[in-house]
XYZ file of C-alpha atoms in Angstrom:
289
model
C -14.645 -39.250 31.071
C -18.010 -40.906 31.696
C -17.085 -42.540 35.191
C -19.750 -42.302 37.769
C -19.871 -42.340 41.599
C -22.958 -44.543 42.681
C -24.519 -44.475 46.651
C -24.720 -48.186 47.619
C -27.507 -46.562 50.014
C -29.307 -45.013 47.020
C -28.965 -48.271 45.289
C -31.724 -51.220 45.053
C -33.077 -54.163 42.771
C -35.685 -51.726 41.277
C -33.769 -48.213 40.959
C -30.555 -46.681 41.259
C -29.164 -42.624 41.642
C -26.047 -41.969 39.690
C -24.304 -38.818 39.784
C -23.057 -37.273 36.505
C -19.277 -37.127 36.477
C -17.279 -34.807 33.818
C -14.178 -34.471 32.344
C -12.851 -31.289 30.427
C -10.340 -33.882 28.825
C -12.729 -36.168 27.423
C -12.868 -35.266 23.409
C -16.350 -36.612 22.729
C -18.359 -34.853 25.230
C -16.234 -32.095 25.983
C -14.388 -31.256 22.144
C -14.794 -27.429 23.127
C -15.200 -25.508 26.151
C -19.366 -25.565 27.496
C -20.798 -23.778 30.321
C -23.133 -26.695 30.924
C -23.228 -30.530 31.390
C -23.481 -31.553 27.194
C -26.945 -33.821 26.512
C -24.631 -36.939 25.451
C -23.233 -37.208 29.036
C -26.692 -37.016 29.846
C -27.809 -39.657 27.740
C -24.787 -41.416 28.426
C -24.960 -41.820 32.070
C -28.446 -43.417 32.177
C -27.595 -45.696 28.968
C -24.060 -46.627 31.522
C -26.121 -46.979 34.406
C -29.139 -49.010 33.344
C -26.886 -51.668 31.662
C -24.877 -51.497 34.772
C -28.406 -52.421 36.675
C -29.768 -55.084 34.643
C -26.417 -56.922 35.333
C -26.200 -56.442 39.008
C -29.729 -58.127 38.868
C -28.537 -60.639 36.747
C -30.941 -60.223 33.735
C -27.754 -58.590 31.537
C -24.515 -60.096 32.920
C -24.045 -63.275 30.849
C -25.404 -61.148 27.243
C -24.967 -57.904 25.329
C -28.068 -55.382 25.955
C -28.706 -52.870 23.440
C -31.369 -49.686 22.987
C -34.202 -50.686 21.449
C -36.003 -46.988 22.751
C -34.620 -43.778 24.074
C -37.410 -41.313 24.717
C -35.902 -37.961 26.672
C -37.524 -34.510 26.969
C -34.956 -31.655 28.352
C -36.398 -28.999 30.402
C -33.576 -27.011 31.359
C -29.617 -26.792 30.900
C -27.650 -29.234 33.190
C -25.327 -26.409 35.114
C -21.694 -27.312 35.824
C -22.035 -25.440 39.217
C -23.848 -28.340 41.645
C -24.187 -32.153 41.499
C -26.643 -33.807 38.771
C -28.010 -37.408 39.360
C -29.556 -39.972 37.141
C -32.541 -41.433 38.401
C -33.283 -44.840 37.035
C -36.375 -46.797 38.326
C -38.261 -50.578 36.921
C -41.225 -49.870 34.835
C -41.989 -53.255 35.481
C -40.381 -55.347 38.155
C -37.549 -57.420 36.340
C -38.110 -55.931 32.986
C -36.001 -53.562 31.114
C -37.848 -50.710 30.427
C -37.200 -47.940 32.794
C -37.927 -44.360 33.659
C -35.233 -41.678 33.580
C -35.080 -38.619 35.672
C -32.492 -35.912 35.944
C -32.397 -34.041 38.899
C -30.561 -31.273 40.174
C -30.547 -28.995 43.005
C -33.996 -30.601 43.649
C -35.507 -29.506 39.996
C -35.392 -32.309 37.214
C -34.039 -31.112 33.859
C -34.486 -34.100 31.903
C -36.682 -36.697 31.778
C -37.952 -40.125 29.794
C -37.562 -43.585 29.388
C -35.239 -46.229 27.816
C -35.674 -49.882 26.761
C -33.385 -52.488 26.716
C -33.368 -55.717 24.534
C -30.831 -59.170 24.566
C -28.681 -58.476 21.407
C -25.624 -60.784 19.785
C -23.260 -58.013 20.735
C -23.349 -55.151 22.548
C -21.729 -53.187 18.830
C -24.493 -51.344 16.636
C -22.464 -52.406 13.619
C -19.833 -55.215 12.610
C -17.497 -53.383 10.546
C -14.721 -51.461 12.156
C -13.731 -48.361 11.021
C -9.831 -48.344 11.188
C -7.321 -45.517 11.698
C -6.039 -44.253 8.014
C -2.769 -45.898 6.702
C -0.205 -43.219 6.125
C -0.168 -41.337 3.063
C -3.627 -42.159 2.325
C -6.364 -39.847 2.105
C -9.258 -39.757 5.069
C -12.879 -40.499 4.875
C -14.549 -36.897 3.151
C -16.376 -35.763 6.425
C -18.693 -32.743 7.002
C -17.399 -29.333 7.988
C -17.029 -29.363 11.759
C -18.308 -25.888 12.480
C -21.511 -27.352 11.034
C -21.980 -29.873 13.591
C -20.684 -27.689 16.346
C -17.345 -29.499 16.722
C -13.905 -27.528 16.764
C -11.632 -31.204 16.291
C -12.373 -32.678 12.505
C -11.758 -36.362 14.493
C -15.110 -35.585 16.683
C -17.186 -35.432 13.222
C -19.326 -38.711 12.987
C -20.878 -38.295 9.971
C -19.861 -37.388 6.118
C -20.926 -34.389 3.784
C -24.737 -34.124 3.295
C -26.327 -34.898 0.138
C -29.466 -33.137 -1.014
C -31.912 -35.709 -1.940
C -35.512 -33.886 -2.329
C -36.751 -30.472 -1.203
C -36.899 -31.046 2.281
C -34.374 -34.141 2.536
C -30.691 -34.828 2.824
C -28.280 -37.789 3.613
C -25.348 -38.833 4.632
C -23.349 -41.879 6.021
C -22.244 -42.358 9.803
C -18.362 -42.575 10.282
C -17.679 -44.413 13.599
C -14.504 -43.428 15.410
C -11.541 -46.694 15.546
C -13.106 -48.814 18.597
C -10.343 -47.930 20.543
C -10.948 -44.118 20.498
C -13.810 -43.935 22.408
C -13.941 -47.506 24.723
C -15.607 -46.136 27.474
C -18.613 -44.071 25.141
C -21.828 -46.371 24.987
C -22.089 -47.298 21.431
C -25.779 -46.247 21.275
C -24.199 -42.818 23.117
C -22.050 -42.471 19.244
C -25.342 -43.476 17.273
C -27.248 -40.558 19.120
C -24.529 -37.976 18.516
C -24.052 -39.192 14.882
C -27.644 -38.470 14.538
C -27.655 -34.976 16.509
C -24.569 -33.886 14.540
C -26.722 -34.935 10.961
C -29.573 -32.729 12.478
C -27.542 -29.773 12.787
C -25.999 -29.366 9.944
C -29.243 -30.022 8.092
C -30.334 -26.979 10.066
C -27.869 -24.911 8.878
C -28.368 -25.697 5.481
C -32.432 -26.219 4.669
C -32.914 -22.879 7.386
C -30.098 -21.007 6.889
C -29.256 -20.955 10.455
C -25.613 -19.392 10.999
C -23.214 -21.405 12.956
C -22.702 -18.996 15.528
C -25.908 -19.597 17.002
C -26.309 -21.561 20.036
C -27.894 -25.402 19.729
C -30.482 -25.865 22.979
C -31.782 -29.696 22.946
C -35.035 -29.996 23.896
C -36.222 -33.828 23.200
C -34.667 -36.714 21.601
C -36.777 -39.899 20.747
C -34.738 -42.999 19.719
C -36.332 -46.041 18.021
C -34.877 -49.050 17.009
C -36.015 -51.659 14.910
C -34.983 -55.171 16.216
C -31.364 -55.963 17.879
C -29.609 -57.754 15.207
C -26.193 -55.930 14.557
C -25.776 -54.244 11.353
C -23.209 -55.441 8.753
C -22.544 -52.168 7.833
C -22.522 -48.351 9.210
C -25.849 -46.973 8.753
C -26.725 -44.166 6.763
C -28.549 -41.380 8.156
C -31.548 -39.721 6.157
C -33.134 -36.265 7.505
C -35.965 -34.745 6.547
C -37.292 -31.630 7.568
C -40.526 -29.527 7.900
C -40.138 -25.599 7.046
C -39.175 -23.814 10.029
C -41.666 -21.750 11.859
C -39.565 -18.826 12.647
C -35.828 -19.375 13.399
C -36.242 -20.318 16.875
C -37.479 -23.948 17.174
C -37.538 -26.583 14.786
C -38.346 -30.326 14.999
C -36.204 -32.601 12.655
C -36.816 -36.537 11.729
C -33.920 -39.019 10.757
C -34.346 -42.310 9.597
C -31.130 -44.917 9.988
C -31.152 -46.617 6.956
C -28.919 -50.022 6.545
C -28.456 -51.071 2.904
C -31.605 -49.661 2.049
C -33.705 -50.997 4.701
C -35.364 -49.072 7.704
C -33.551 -50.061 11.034
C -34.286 -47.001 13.385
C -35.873 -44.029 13.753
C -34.816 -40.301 15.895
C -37.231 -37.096 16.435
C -35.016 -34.327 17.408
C -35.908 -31.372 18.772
C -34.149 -28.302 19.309
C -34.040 -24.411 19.651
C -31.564 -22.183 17.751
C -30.325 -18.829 20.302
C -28.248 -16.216 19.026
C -24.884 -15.714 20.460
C -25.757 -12.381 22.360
C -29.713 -13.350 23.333
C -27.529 -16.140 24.690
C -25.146 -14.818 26.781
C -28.044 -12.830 28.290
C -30.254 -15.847 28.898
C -27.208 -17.296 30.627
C -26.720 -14.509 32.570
C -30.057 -14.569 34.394
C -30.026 -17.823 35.206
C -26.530 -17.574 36.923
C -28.414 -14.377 39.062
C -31.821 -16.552 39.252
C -29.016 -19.160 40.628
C -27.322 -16.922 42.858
C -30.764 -15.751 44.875
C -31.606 -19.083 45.257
């Protein structure tokens, strides 16, 4: 689960270092075996951690904070082998914005920024989704091998819906709020949106869903704080992929027809053997370290 140990020494009114805790039983970030630390624990941790800050300062404890900007760039695979540690530091002393920096065995594989804005609840969206009475039917949801999910329950989003030449939507499907308590809601939005960019990727480029996802940058705008009455719906459009390598894809997070948020995602598409072999010199690049 997303727990994390923090050093009281490493600790202060302007910065904190968290270290990135995992567990193999915890169904959002870990819904299939990985051979790395996932990008949403990532992104999780230093959304966790810098609401965690603000209130030991006391600018957050007596109101909800929400994301108003996520900005992250990832420049290498977080390895499950050695520690990882957030490092959050004040843009501004006694703001909100801060700079993220991932760091691990003294080399930082992600890095960014995050801003966070006084909201009427911490929620992105009032209504609820509830578990299914029996004997009725589920909420249609897209295939899971197209988001890279094994359990149907882990899909956030519904089938995709062609809307133009290079543009497709679809509707986000928030788990029950007790499914996930300990995800940051912002954490679901962020998959949502990464799960609506992949399986636009398979579709517009053809991409087969053996291949293996690498995140490279995420950039996460959001309009104003106000929580939506309704779960947004998610509207991708993408450029014509140069090569089948790399591929930048744009979302918008529409709520009844208005423009609350924005995401950039980028990300690089690896074939399951040029994989295993990139894996397998950076476990001997490791080892002669």
């Amino acid at each position: 689960m997303s727990t994390h140990t923090v050093n009281p020494a490493r600790d202060t009114a302007r910065s904190r270092i968290s270290k990135i805790s995992t567990d193999d039983s915890h169904t959002f970030f870990f819904d299939h075996p990985l051979d790395h630390i996932p990008g949403m624990l990532v992104v999780d941790t230093a959304l966790r951690q810098a609401e965690d800050m603000a209130a030991r300062t006391g600018r957050g404890a007596a109101e909800p904070l929400r994301v108003r900007a996520l900005d992250l760039a990832f420049n290498g695979l977080c390895e499950r082998s050695s520690d990882a540690f957030v490092h959050l530091a004040e843009g501004v002393p006694g703001g909100r914005a801060l700079t993220v920096d991932v760091r691990q065995d003294g080399t930082s594989v992600c890095s960014g920024s995050l801003r966070l804005e006084p909201a009427p609840r911490r929620e992105l969206f009032t209504e609820e989704p509830q578990e299914e009475p029996r004997g009725e039917s589920r909420p249609a949801r897209a295939p899971a091998e197209l988001v890279h999910k094994r359990s149907e329950d882990n899909v956030l989003i519904g089938p995709l819906t062609r809307t133009g030449e290079h543009a497709y939507t679809t509707v986000m499907l928030g788990p029950p709020a007790h499914r996930w308590p300990d995800v940051h809601p912002a954490t679901v939005l962020v998959e949502a949106i990464r799960q609506t960019a992949t399986a636009t990727s398979h579709t517009a480029w053809d991409i087969p869903t053996d291949w293996q996802y690498i995140l490279m940058a995420i950039r996460l705008s959001l309009s104003d704080t106000r929580t939506w009455p309704t779960a947004p719906e998610l509207l991708c459009r993408v450029s014509p992929l140069k090569g089948r390598a790399r591929g930048g894809i744009d979302i918008d997070v529409l709520v009844r027809g208005a423009q609350v948020g924005h995401m950039h995602l980028e990300a690089r598409a690896v074939p399951p053997a040029a994989y295993r072999r990139m894996r397998k010199a950076q476990s001997s690049e490791e080892a002669t370290r």
